[in-house]
Coordinates of C-alpha atoms in Angstrom, one line a residue:
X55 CA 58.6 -87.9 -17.2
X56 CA 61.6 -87.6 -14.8
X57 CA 64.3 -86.0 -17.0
X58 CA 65.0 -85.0 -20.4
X59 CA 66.9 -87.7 -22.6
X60 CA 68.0 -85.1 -25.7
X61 CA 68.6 -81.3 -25.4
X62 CA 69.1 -79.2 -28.2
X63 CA 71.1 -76.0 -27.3
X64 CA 70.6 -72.9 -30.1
X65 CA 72.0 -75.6 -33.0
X66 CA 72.9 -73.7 -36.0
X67 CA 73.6 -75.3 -39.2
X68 CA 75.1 -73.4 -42.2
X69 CA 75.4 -74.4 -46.0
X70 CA 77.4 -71.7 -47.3
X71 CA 75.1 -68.8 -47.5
X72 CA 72.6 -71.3 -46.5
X73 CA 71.6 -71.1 -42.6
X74 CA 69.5 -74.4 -42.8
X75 CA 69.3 -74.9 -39.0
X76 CA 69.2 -71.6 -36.8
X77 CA 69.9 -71.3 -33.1
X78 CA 67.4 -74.1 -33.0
X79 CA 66.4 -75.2 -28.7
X80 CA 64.4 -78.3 -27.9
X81 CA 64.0 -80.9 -25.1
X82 CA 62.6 -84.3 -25.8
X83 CA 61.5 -86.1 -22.4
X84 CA 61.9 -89.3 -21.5
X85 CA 58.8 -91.6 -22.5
X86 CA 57.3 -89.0 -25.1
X87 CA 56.9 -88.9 -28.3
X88 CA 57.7 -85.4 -29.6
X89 CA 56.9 -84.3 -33.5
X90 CA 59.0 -81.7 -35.5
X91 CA 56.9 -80.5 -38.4
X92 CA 57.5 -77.9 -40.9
X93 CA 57.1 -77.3 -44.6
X94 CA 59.7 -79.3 -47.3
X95 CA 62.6 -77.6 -46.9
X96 CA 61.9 -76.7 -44.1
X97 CA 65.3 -78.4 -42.3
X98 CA 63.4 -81.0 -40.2
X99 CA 65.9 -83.6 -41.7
X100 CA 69.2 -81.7 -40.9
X101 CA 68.2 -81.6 -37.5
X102 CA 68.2 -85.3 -37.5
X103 CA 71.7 -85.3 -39.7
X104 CA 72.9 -82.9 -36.6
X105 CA 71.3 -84.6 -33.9
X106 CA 73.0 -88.2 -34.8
X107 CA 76.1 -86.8 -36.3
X108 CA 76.2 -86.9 -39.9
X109 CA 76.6 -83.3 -39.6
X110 CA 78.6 -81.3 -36.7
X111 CA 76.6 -77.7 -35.9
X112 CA 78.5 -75.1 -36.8
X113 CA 76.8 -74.1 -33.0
X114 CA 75.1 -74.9 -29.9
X115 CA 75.4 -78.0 -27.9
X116 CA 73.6 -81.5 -28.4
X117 CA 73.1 -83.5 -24.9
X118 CA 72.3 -87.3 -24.8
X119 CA 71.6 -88.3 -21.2
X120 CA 73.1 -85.2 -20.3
X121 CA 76.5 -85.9 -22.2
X122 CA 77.7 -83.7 -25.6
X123 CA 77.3 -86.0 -28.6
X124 CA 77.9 -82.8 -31.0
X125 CA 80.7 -83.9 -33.2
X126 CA 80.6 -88.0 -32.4
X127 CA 80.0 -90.1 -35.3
X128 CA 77.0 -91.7 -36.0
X129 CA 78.4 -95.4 -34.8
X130 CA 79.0 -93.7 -32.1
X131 CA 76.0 -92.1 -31.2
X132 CA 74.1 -95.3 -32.3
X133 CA 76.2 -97.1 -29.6
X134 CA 74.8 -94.5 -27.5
X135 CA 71.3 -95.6 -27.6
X136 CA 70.4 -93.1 -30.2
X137 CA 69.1 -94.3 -33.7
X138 CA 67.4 -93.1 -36.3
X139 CA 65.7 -94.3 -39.6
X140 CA 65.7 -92.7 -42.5
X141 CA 63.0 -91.2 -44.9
X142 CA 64.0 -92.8 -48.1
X143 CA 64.4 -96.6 -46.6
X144 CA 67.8 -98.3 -47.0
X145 CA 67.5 -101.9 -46.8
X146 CA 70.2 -104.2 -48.2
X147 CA 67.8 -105.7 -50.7
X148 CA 69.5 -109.0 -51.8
X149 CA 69.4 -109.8 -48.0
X150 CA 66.1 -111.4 -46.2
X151 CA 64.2 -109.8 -43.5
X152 CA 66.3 -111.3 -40.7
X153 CA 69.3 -111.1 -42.2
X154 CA 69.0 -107.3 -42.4
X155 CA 67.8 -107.5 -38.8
X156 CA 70.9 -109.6 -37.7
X157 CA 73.4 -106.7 -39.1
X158 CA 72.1 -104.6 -36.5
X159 CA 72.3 -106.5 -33.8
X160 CA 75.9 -107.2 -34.4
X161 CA 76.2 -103.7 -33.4
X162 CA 76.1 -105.0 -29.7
X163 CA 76.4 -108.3 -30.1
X164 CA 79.2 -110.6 -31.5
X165 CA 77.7 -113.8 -31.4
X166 CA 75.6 -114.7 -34.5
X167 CA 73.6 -117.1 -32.9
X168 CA 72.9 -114.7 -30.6
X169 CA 72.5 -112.2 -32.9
X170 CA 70.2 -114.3 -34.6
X171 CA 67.6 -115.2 -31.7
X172 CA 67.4 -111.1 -30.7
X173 CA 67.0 -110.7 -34.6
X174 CA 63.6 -113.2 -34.9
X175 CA 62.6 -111.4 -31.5
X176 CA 62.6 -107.7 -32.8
X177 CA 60.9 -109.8 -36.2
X178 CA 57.9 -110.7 -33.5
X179 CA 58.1 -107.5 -32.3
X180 CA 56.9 -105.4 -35.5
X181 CA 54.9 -108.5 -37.2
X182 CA 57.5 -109.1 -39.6
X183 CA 57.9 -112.9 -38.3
X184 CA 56.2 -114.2 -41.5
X185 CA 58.9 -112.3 -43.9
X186 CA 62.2 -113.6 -42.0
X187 CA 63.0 -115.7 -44.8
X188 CA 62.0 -113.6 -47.8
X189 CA 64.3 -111.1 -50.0
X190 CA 63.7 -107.8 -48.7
X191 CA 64.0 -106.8 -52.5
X192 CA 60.8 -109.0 -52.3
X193 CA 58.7 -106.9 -49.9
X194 CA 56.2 -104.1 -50.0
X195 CA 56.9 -100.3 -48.8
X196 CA 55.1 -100.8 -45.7
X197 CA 57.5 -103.8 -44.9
X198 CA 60.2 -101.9 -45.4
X199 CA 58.9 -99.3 -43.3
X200 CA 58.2 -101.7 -40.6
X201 CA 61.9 -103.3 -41.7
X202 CA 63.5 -99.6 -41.2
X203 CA 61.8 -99.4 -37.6
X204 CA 63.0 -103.1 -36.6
X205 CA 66.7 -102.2 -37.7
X206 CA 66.9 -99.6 -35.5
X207 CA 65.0 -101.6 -32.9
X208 CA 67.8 -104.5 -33.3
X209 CA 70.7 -101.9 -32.0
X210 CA 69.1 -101.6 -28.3
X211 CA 67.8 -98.3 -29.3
X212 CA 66.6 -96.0 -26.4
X213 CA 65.7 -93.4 -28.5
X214 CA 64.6 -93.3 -32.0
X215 CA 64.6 -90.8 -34.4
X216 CA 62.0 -91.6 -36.9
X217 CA 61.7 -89.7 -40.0
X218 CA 58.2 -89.3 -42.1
X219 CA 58.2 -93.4 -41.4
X220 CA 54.6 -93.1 -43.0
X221 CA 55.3 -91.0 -46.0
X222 CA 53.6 -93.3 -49.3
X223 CA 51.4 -95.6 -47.3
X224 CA 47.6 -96.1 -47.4
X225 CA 45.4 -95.5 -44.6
X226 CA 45.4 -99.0 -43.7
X227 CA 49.0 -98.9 -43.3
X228 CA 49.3 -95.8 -41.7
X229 CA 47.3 -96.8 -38.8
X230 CA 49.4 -99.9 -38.7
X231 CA 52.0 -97.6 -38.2
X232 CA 51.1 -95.9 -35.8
X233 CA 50.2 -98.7 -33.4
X234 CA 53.7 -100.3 -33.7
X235 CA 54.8 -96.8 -33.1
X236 CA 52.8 -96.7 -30.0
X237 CA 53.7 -100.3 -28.7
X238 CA 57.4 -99.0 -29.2
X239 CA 56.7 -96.1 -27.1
X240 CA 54.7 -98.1 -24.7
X241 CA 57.7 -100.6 -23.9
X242 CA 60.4 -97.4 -22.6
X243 CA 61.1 -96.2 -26.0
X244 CA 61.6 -92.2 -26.3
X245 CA 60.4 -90.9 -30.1
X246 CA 61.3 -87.9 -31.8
X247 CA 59.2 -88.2 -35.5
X248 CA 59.0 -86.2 -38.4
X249 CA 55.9 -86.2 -40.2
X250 CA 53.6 -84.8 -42.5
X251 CA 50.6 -87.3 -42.2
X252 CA 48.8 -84.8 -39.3
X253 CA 46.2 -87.8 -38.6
X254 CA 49.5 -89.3 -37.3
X255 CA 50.9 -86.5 -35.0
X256 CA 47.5 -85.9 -33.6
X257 CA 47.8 -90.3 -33.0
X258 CA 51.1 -89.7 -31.7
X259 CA 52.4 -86.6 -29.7
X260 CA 52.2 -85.4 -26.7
X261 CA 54.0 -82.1 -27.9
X262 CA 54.5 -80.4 -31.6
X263 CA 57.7 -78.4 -32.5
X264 CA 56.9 -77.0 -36.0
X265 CA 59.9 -75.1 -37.5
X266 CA 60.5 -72.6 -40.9
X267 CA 63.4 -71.7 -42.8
X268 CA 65.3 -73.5 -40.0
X269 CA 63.8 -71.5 -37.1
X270 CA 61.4 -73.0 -34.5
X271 CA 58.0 -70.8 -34.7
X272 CA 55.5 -73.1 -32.4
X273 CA 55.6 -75.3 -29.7
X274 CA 53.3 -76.8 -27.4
X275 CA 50.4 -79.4 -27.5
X276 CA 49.2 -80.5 -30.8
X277 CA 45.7 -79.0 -30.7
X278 CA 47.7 -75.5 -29.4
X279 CA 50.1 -75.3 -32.2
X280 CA 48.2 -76.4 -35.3
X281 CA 45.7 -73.8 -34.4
X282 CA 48.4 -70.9 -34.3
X283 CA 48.3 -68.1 -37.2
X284 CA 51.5 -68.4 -38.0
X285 CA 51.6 -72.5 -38.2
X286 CA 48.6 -72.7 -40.8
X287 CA 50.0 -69.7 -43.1
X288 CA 53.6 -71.5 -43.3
X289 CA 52.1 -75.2 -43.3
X290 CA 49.2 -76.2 -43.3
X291 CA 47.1 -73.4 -45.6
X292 CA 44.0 -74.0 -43.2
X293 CA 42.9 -74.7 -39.9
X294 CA 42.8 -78.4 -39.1
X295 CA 39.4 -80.1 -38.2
X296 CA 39.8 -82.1 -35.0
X297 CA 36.7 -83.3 -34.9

């Protein structure tokens, strides 16, 4: 890894009395794929907000490629090279697959036959060739999942933000997931997740940030931090077998 693509500078995010983000530092390298875990309500997903600017920090410093992105929009950001999916999907269900796919190419490009060819391409991509035609209203979770993914794919995303993109899916489908997520990764494509499915950050990450009540309280490799005290009393309950 040559440089760092994001650095997060002590963010802090307040709701009222509310300090849902606090003094919060990370780095996420170019090529990794870095996990942020944590307990529900945590505040993994108002990092993301922060991070791609649906929220502005009320402190701290966001760096894309070395350049502040705190306070950008999120059109902005996305133009960037920096998209995220999001943990509830958001398809636009009376639309098919590619159609859905097409909107976010038009993000970069104008042309819709254009837009069209990279659209069937990011379809090939995540195995969703055989659905281009269908109703995404149509389609199972794990589609959609997939779909989520090959939206932000379509943008010219160099760095995704993927959040809990396995949340409600079998086994089966989980370790589909995973090895899109890794043939993502493998083609230049630097991966912050959020996740609860450990089988899939031990899969996954090279590094673990696992945060509380807003604060960061571990980082390091996965085996490292989900073997530290204070991860397993404010997460996991018990040690995890890695056998």
């Amino acid at each position: 890894m040559d440089k760092s693509v994001l650095q997060v500078d002590k963010v802090t995010k307040n709701f009222g009395g509310l300090v849902a983000v606090n003094e919060l530092s990370f780095v996420l390298n170019h090529g990794e794929i870095l996990a942020l875990i944590g307990p529900n309500g945590a505040g993994k997903t108002t990092v993301f907000n922060v991070i791609t600017g649906y929220y502005k920090p009320d402190k701290g410093r966001i760096l894309l490629d070395g350049r502040p992105i705190e306070g950008l929009k999120p059109h902005g950001i996305c133009r960037l090279g920096l998209v995220r999916t999001f943990q509830i999907v958001q398809p636009f269900l009376e639309l098919t697959v590619l159609e859905n796919v097409v909107i976010g190419i038009l993000n970069k490009v104008r042309r819709l036959r254009k837009a069209t060819k990279g659209a069937k391409e990011v379809l090939e991509r995540t195995g969703l060739s055989h659905l281009a035609n269908t109703k995404t209203s149509a389609i199972t979770l794990a589609d959609r999942k997939r779909l989520e993914l090959a939206r932000a794919l379509a943008t010219g995303a160099r760095t995704l933000l993927l959040d809990e993109v396995m949340a409600g899916l079998t086994p089966k489908e989980t370790e589909q997931i995973i090895s899109m997520i890794k043939d993502v990764n493998n083609e230049g494509i630097t991966i912050l997740v959020i996740e609860h499915v450990m089988k899939a950050v031990l899969a996954l990450a090279e590094r673990v940030i696992v945060i509380d009540y807003g604060t960061k309280i571990a980082e390091g490799s996965p085996n490292k931090v989900l073997k530290d005290k204070k991860v397993i009393k404010a997460y996991l309950g018990k040690e995890i077998d890695f056998a």
